[in-house]
Tab-separated table of C-alpha atoms in Angstrom:
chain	number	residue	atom	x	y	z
Z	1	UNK	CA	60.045	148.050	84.063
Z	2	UNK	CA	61.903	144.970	82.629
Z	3	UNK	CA	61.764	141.984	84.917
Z	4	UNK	CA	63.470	138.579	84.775
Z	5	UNK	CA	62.089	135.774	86.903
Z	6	UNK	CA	64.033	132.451	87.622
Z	7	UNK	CA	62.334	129.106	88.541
Z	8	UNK	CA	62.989	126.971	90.653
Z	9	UNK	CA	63.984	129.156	94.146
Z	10	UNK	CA	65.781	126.265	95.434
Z	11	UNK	CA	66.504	122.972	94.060
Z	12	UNK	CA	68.312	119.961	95.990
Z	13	UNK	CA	69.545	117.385	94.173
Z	14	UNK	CA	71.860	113.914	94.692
Z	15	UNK	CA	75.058	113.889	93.266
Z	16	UNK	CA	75.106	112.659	89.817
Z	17	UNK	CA	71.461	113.634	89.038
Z	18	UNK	CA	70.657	116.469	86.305
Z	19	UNK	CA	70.101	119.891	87.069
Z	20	UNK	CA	68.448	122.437	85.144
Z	21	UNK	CA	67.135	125.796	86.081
Z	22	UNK	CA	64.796	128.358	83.801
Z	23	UNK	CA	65.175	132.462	83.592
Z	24	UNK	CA	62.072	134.965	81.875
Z	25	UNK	CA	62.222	137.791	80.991
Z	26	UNK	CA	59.292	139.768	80.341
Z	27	UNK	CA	61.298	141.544	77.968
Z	28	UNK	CA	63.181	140.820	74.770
Z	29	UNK	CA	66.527	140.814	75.912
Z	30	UNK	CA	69.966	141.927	73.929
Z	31	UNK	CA	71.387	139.377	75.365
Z	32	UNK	CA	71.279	137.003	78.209
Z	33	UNK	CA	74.293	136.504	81.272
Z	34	UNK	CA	75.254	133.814	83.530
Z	35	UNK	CA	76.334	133.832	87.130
Z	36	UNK	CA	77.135	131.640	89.860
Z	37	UNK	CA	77.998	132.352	93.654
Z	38	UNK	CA	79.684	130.137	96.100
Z	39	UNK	CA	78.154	130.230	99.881
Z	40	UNK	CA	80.003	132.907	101.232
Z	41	UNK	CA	80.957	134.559	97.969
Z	42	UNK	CA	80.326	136.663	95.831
Z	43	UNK	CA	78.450	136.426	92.175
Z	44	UNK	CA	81.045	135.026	89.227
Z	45	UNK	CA	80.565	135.715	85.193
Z	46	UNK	CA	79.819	132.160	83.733
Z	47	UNK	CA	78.590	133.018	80.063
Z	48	UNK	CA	77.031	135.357	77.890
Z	49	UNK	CA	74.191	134.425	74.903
Z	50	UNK	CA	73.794	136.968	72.680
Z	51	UNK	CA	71.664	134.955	69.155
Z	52	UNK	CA	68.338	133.531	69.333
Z	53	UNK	CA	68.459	129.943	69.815
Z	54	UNK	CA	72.141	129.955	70.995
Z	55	UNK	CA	73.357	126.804	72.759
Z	56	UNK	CA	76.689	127.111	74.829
Z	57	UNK	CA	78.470	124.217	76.522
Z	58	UNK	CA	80.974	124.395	79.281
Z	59	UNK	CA	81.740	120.770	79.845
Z	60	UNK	CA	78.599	119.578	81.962
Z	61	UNK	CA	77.029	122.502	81.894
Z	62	UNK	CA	74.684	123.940	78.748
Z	63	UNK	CA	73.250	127.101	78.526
Z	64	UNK	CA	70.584	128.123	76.131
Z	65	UNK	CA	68.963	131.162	74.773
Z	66	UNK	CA	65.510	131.259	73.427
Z	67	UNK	CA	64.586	131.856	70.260
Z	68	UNK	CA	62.368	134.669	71.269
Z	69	UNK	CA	65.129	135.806	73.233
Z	70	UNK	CA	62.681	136.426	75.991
Z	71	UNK	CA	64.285	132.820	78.112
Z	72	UNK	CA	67.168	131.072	78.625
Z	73	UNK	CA	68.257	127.722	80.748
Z	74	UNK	CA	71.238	126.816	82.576
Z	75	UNK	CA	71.148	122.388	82.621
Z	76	UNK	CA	74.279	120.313	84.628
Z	77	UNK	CA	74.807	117.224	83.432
Z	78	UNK	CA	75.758	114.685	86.964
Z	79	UNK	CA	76.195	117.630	89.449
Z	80	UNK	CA	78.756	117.405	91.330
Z	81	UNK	CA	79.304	119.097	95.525
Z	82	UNK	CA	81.824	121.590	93.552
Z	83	UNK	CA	78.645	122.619	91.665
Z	84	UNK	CA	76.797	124.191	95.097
Z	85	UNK	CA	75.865	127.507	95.075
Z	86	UNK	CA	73.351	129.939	93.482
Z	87	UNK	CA	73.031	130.489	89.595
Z	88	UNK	CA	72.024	133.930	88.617
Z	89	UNK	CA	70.611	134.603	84.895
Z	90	UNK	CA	70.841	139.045	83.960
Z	91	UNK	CA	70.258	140.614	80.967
Z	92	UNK	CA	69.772	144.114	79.724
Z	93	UNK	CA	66.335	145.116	77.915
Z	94	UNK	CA	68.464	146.860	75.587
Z	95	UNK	CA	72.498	146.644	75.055
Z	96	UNK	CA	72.518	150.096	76.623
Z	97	UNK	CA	70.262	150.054	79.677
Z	98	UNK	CA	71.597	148.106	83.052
Z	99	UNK	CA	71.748	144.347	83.652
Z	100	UNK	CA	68.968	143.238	85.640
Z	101	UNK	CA	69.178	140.072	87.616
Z	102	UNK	CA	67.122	136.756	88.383
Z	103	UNK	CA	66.080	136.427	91.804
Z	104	UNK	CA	68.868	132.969	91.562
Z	105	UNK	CA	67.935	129.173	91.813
Z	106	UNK	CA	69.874	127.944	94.734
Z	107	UNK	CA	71.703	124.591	94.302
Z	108	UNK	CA	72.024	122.037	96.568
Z	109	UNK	CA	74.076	118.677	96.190
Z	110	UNK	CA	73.930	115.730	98.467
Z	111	UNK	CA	76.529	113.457	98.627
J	1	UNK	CA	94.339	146.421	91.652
J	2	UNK	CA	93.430	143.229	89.571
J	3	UNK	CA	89.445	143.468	90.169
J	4	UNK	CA	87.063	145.493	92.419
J	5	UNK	CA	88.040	146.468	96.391
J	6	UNK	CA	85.387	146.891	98.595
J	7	UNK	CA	85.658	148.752	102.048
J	8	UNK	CA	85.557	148.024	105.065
J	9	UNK	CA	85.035	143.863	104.439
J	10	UNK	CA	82.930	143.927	107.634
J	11	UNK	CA	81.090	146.855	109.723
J	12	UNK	CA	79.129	146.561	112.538
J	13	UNK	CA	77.455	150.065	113.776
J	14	UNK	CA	75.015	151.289	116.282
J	15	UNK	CA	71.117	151.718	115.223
J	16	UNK	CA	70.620	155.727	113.856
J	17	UNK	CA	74.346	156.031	113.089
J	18	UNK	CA	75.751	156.638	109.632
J	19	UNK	CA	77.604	154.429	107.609
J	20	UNK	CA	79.863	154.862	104.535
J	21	UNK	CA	80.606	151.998	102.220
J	22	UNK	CA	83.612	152.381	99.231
J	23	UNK	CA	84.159	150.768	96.221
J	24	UNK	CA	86.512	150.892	93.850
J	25	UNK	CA	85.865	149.297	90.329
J	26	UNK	CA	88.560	147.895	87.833
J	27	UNK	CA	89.867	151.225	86.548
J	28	UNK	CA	88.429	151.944	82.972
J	29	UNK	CA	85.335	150.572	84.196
J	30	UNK	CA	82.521	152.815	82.819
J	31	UNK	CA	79.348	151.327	84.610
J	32	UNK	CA	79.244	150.711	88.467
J	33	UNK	CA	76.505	149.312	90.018
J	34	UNK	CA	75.727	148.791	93.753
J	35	UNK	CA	73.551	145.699	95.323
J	36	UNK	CA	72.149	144.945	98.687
J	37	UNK	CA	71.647	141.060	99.257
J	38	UNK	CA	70.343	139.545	102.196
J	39	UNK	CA	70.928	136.519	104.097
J	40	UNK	CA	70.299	133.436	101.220
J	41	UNK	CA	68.496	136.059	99.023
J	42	UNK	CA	69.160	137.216	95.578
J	43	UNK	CA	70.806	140.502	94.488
J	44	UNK	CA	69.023	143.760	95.285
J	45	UNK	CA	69.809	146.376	92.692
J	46	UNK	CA	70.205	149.977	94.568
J	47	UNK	CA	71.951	152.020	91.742
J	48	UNK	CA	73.874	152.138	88.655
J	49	UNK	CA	76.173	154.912	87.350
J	50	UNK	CA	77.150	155.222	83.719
J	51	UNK	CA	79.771	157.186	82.421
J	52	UNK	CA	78.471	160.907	82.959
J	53	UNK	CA	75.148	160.020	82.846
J	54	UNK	CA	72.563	161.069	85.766
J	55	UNK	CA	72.528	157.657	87.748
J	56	UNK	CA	69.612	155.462	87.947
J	57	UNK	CA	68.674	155.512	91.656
J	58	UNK	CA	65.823	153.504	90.846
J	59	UNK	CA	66.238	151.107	93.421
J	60	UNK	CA	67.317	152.830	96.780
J	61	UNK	CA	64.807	151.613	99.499
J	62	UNK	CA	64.367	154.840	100.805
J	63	UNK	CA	66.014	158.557	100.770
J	64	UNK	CA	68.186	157.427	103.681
J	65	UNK	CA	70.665	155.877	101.332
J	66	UNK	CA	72.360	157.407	98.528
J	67	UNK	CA	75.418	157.189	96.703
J	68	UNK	CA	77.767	159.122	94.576
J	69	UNK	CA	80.812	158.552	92.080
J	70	UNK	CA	83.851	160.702	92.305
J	71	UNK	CA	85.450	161.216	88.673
J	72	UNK	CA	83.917	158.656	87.143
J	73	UNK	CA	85.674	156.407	89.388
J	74	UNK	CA	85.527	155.328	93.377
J	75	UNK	CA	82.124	155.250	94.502
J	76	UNK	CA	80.659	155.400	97.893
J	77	UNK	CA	76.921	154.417	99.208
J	78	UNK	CA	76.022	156.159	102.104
J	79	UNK	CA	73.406	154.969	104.463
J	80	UNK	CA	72.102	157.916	107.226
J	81	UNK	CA	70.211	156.804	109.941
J	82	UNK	CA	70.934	152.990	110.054
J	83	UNK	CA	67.755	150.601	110.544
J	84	UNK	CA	68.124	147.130	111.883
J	85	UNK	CA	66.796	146.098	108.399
J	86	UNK	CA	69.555	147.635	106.785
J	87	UNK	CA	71.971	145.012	107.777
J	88	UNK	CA	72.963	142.677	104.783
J	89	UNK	CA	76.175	142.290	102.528
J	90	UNK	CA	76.398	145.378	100.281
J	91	UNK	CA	77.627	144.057	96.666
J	92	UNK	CA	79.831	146.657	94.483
J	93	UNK	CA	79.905	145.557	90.634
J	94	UNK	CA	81.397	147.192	87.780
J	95	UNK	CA	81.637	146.769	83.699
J	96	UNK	CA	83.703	147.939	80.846
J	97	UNK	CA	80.163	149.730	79.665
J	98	UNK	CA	76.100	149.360	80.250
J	99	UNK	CA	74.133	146.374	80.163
J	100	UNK	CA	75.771	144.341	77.159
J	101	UNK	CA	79.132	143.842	79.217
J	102	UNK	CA	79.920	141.170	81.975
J	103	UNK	CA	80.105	142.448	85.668
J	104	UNK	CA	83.082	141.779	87.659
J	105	UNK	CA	81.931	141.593	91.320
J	106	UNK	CA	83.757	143.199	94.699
J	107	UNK	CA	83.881	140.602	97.824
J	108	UNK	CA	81.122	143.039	99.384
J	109	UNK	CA	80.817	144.741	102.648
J	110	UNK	CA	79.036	142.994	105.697
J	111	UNK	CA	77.333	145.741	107.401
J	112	UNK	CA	75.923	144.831	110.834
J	113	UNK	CA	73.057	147.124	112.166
J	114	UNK	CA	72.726	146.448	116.488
């Protein structure tokens, strides 16, 4: 069955330093999805690529979907503490079969 | 209601007793998908019902949990037999339609196994 993998597991970082993290799929994907969850929350919709080679900004962050449409990357420009939490990429094999997730890069920021 | 409702928020139970868990998606919500995630883990994916389509139970851990959707709409999962391991926070998503839609989460269930 499809499978997406997400590198790194966990990634700690100082405040103001870059940030990117890296989904595969070992699929073509119809599209790729976005989502991040707060500690103690619960998984929120950032963004959805749907063209090969599609770049997406959401003021410091940039997402990015392969041209293969087999990977995609989530990069934060100067993290910031607000931007703690884990980032989940999902995408469906095809537009009709279920979203499967990322196992999630987990973000830390030091002050 | 304005997104998905999860029941009860938190439920602690005795090993070998049964547990129900309820959802309720954003009505007109097609797909509904249940996920188990552990303590600083990712998202476990249990099951996924589409329209009237047979459900993909693909992912229950064992026959001990299973799951149903009343008219296309409220779901419950259904655990028999709670395990220690079972305890986690038991994520509830749903989507206008399969795959190619964004999933709106519920706050989850924290389900305590003692």
């Amino acid at each position: 069955g499809q499978q997406v993998m997400q590198i790194p597991q966990y990634q700690h970082v100082q405040e103001g330093e870059d940030f990117t993290t890296y989904c595969n799929s070992s699929t073509t994907l119809s599209n790729i999805q976005w989502y991040k969850q707060r500690p103690g929350g619960h998984p929120v919709f950032l963004i959805q690529l749907v063209k090969s080679g599609e770049v997406k900004k959401q003021k410091r962050l940039t997402f990015q979907f392969g041209e293969a449409k087999k990977n995609s990357s989530l990069h934060i420009t100067a993290t910031q503490t607000t931007d703690v939490g884990t980032y989940f990429c999902a995408g469906p094999g095809t537009s009709g079969s279920r979203l499967t997730f990322g196992e999630g890069t987990q973000l830390t920021v030091n002050p | 209601g304005a997104g998905v409702s999860q029941s009860p928020s938190n439920k602690v139970t005795e090993k070998g007793k049964d547990v129900e868990l309820r959802c309720d998606p954003i009505s007109g919500h097609t797909a509904l998908y249940w996920y188990r995630q552990s303590l600083g883990q990712g998202l476990e994916f249990l099951i996924y019902f589409q329209g009237n389509s047979a459900p993909d139970k693909s992912g229950l851990p064992s026959d001990r949990f299973s799951a149903e959707r009343t008219g296309g709409s409220v779901s419950t999962l259904t655990i028999q037999r709670t395990q220690q391991e079972d305890s986690a926070v038991y994520l509830c998503a749903s989507s206008l339609g399969p795959g190619a839609y964004e999933q709106y989460f519920g706050p989850g269930t924290r389900l305590t196994v003692t």
